Every structure is written in C-alpha cells, then in structure tokens.
C-alpha cells in the first residue's frame, strides 16, 4: 500500500463515552505506523439534543487546547489535526455553523445519529427497529443524509450506512444511491469507518456495494477508526485500504478544511 495511512475519526473522553488521554491516541497512531491523526470528537449541540453523548459547549475551548497540546508534543513525529464529528439534525444547522466559525478546524464530519427523536445507533433503543418498516427507515435516513450533504457544513459524511449497525440491512438501495448522488454533487468525501467491523453487522461503513457506487461517482474516502479508546486507533486500516484500492477508490485527508491527496 503506497498511500500513507492517516486516521481521521477519533474521539476523546470529553464526549463522555471514550477513554484514554488524547496523547495516548497519538502514541497509538505512532506505534501503529500511521502518518497522522485527526481528532473528531462529538461536537457540542443545542442543550436539548443528545447531551449525554457529547462535550458541552463550555468544553469546546478545552477540547481545542487539548488537541493543540498534542500537536505540540508530537510535532515532527506525527501530523496531528483538529476536527469535529458534527451531527446533522434539522433545526440545529445554525448552531453548528456557529461552532464551525469559532475555531480553525481541519476537518468536519457530518453524521446522522437520529431519525426524529430516535437515536437509532444506541444499543438501548435497538428494539425500535422491530416497530419500523425497514424500507421506510432507510428512506427517511438517507433523506437526512441528502440534507447533510446539501447543508454546506461538512467535509464528509460519517459512517454512511449506519442503520445496519445491529444487522438491519437496507432492503432496497435506491435511497442510498440518491444520497450518494447528493454527496458527489456537493463535492464531499465519505468517512470509510472501520468501526462497523467491531459491531454486530461485522462490516465496515459503507458496504462494499456502496463503496463501488461511490467510486463510480468519483467520491473519495477518508479513513477513520472511530476510536473511543487508544487501542482502536488505526483499526484494520490495512484491510480498509486494500478494499478501497481493489474498488478503484481514492483515499484523502483534510487540513484546514481543504482536501489533501
Ligand atoms: Zn461516540
Ligand atoms: Zn458517529
């Protein structure tokens, strides 16, 4: 694999559900032979939205300071970048735009974790899948992804086919293709997220079929482990890079919100 491996989806304990100091994630990246990493912790959102699973707004400056300290400590050894995993949720766009203007981010992932009030990737609420029509669920989900792509807020879309996490696969596919058209039209990349290999579905996001469709549309990929502990940094990146290369896909990273490579 000639392309250097860079992990662009990582969390920190500020989100309330990750462990390990930021410098331990950086050390893990060095130990794994990566060229760099971009922290993308769950961004603050309005107080009514998903508060237990993210940093508070009054912690944002601390997050930036912590990442800057790791940048200084690893300077010359590891390329450490500052990003966010932001949520796309209708009604919160102005709040997110304010955050994005507040600091010099390198990379911003746009993720959909909620359909309406349902946090569909939360194991606590997995029973809700049985109450839903899967085809309708995916149609609603991918309509939100289209909204995220068109919002102009993000550099990439996070874990594209996330509702498959617990094994509830998309019975259709048309809505996913429309979402990919929107992603390509907006010039975004896709987070190739290896966390799916650690979940019940046992498949990275997006699926090989969606990777092929993304490649057809010229959409590049940004590698991410979605690490919530240092031991997950660079998780199965050799497999990910091989899968993307075999599909004819291209790996990129972002610095200063500009696509690299
Ligand atoms: Zn998380
Ligand atoms: Zn996520």
Coordinates of C-alpha atoms in Angstrom, one line a residue, residues 78-243:
X78 CA 3.1 12.8 13.8
X79 CA 0.7 15.0 11.9
X80 CA -2.0 15.8 14.5
X81 CA -5.1 17.7 13.2
X82 CA -8.1 19.3 14.8
X83 CA -11.6 18.2 13.7
X84 CA -15.1 17.5 14.8
X85 CA -17.7 14.9 14.2
X86 CA -20.8 17.1 13.9
X87 CA -24.4 16.0 13.8
X88 CA -26.8 16.8 11.1
X89 CA -30.2 17.2 12.7
X90 CA -32.8 19.6 11.2
X91 CA -33.1 22.7 13.2
X92 CA -29.5 22.7 14.5
X93 CA -27.7 23.9 11.4
X94 CA -27.2 27.5 12.7
X95 CA -25.8 26.3 16.0
X96 CA -23.4 24.0 14.1
X97 CA -22.4 26.8 11.7
X98 CA -21.5 28.9 14.8
X99 CA -19.2 26.2 16.1
X100 CA -17.5 25.8 12.8
X101 CA -16.8 29.5 12.6
X102 CA -15.4 29.6 16.2
X103 CA -12.1 27.7 15.5
X104 CA -9.7 26.7 12.7
X105 CA -10.9 23.2 12.1
X106 CA -9.0 20.9 9.8
X107 CA -11.9 18.5 9.0
X108 CA -15.6 18.2 9.9
X109 CA -17.6 15.0 9.6
X110 CA -21.3 15.3 9.2
X111 CA -23.1 12.4 10.8
X112 CA -26.8 11.4 11.3
X113 CA -27.4 9.6 14.6
X114 CA -31.1 10.4 15.0
X115 CA -34.2 9.8 12.9
X116 CA -36.6 12.2 14.6
X117 CA -36.2 11.7 18.3
X118 CA -34.9 8.1 17.9
X119 CA -31.1 7.6 18.5
X120 CA -31.1 4.6 16.2
X121 CA -27.4 3.6 16.8
X122 CA -27.9 3.4 20.5
X123 CA -28.0 -0.2 21.7
X124 CA -30.5 0.8 24.4
X125 CA -33.1 1.6 21.7
X126 CA -32.5 -1.3 19.3
X127 CA -35.9 -2.8 19.9
X128 CA -37.4 0.2 17.9
X129 CA -36.1 -1.5 14.7
X130 CA -38.8 -4.2 15.2
X131 CA -41.5 -1.5 15.3
X132 CA -40.3 0.1 12.0
X133 CA -40.7 -0.7 8.3
X134 CA -37.0 -1.0 7.3
X135 CA -37.5 0.3 3.8
X136 CA -39.2 3.4 5.3
X137 CA -36.5 3.8 7.9
X138 CA -33.7 3.8 5.3
X139 CA -35.7 6.2 3.1
X140 CA -36.0 8.6 6.0
X141 CA -32.4 8.1 7.0
X142 CA -30.9 8.8 3.5
X143 CA -33.2 11.8 3.1
X144 CA -31.4 13.2 6.2
X145 CA -28.0 12.3 4.6
X146 CA -29.0 14.2 1.5
X147 CA -29.8 17.2 3.7
X148 CA -26.4 16.9 5.4
X149 CA -24.7 16.8 2.0
X150 CA -26.5 19.8 0.8
X151 CA -26.1 21.8 4.1
X152 CA -22.7 23.1 3.1
X153 CA -21.5 22.5 6.7
X154 CA -19.4 19.3 6.3
X155 CA -16.4 17.9 4.5
X156 CA -17.5 14.3 4.6
X157 CA -20.5 12.1 5.6
X158 CA -19.8 9.9 8.6
X159 CA -20.5 6.1 8.6
X160 CA -22.8 6.3 5.6
X161 CA -24.9 3.1 6.2
X162 CA -25.0 3.3 10.0
X163 CA -28.6 1.9 10.5
X164 CA -27.1 -1.6 9.5
X165 CA -25.1 -1.5 12.8
X166 CA -27.1 -4.2 14.6
X167 CA -27.7 -6.2 11.4
X168 CA -30.8 -4.5 10.0
X169 CA -29.7 -4.1 6.4
X170 CA -31.2 -1.9 3.8
X171 CA -33.8 -4.0 1.9
X172 CA -33.8 -1.5 -1.0
X173 CA -31.0 0.7 -2.2
X174 CA -32.5 3.5 -4.2
X175 CA -32.4 5.9 -1.3
X176 CA -28.8 5.2 -0.7
X177 CA -27.9 5.9 -4.4
X178 CA -29.8 9.2 -4.3
X179 CA -27.8 10.1 -1.2
X180 CA -24.6 9.2 -3.0
X181 CA -25.6 11.5 -5.9
X182 CA -26.1 14.3 -3.4
X183 CA -22.7 13.6 -1.7
X184 CA -21.0 13.7 -5.2
X185 CA -22.9 16.8 -6.2
X186 CA -21.8 18.6 -3.1
X187 CA -18.2 17.5 -3.6
X188 CA -18.0 15.7 -0.2
X189 CA -16.0 12.7 0.8
X190 CA -17.1 9.6 2.7
X191 CA -15.8 8.5 6.1
X192 CA -14.6 4.9 5.5
X193 CA -15.3 3.8 9.0
X194 CA -13.8 0.6 10.3
X195 CA -15.9 0.6 13.5
X196 CA -18.5 -1.4 11.6
X197 CA -16.1 -4.4 11.8
X198 CA -16.3 -4.2 15.6
X199 CA -20.2 -4.2 15.6
X200 CA -22.8 -6.9 15.2
X201 CA -23.1 -6.3 11.4
X202 CA -19.3 -7.1 11.1
X203 CA -18.9 -4.9 8.0
X204 CA -17.2 -1.5 7.7
X205 CA -19.3 1.6 6.7
X206 CA -20.0 1.9 3.9
X207 CA -20.6 -1.6 2.5
X208 CA -18.5 -2.9 -0.4
X209 CA -21.6 -2.3 -2.7
X210 CA -21.8 1.3 -1.7
X211 CA -18.1 1.8 -1.9
X212 CA -18.4 0.6 -5.6
X213 CA -21.2 3.1 -6.2
X214 CA -19.3 5.9 -4.6
X215 CA -16.2 5.1 -6.7
X216 CA -18.4 5.3 -9.9
X217 CA -19.4 8.8 -8.8
X218 CA -15.8 9.9 -8.1
X219 CA -16.3 10.2 -4.3
X220 CA -13.1 9.8 -2.3
X221 CA -12.8 8.2 1.1
X222 CA -11.3 9.4 4.4
X223 CA -10.1 6.5 6.7
X224 CA -11.4 6.5 10.2
X225 CA -11.3 4.0 13.1
X226 CA -14.0 5.9 15.1
X227 CA -11.7 5.0 18.1
X228 CA -13.2 5.6 21.5
X229 CA -10.1 4.1 23.2
X230 CA -6.4 4.3 22.1
X231 CA -6.3 0.5 21.3
X232 CA -8.8 1.1 18.4
X233 CA -6.6 3.7 16.6
X234 CA -6.0 2.5 13.0
X235 CA -8.3 -0.5 13.5
X236 CA -8.0 -2.8 10.4
X237 CA -6.6 0.0 8.2
X238 CA -4.7 -2.4 6.0
X239 CA -7.9 -4.2 5.2
X240 CA -9.7 -0.9 4.6
X241 CA -7.0 0.4 2.3
X242 CA -7.0 -2.9 0.4
X243 CA -10.7 -2.9 0.0

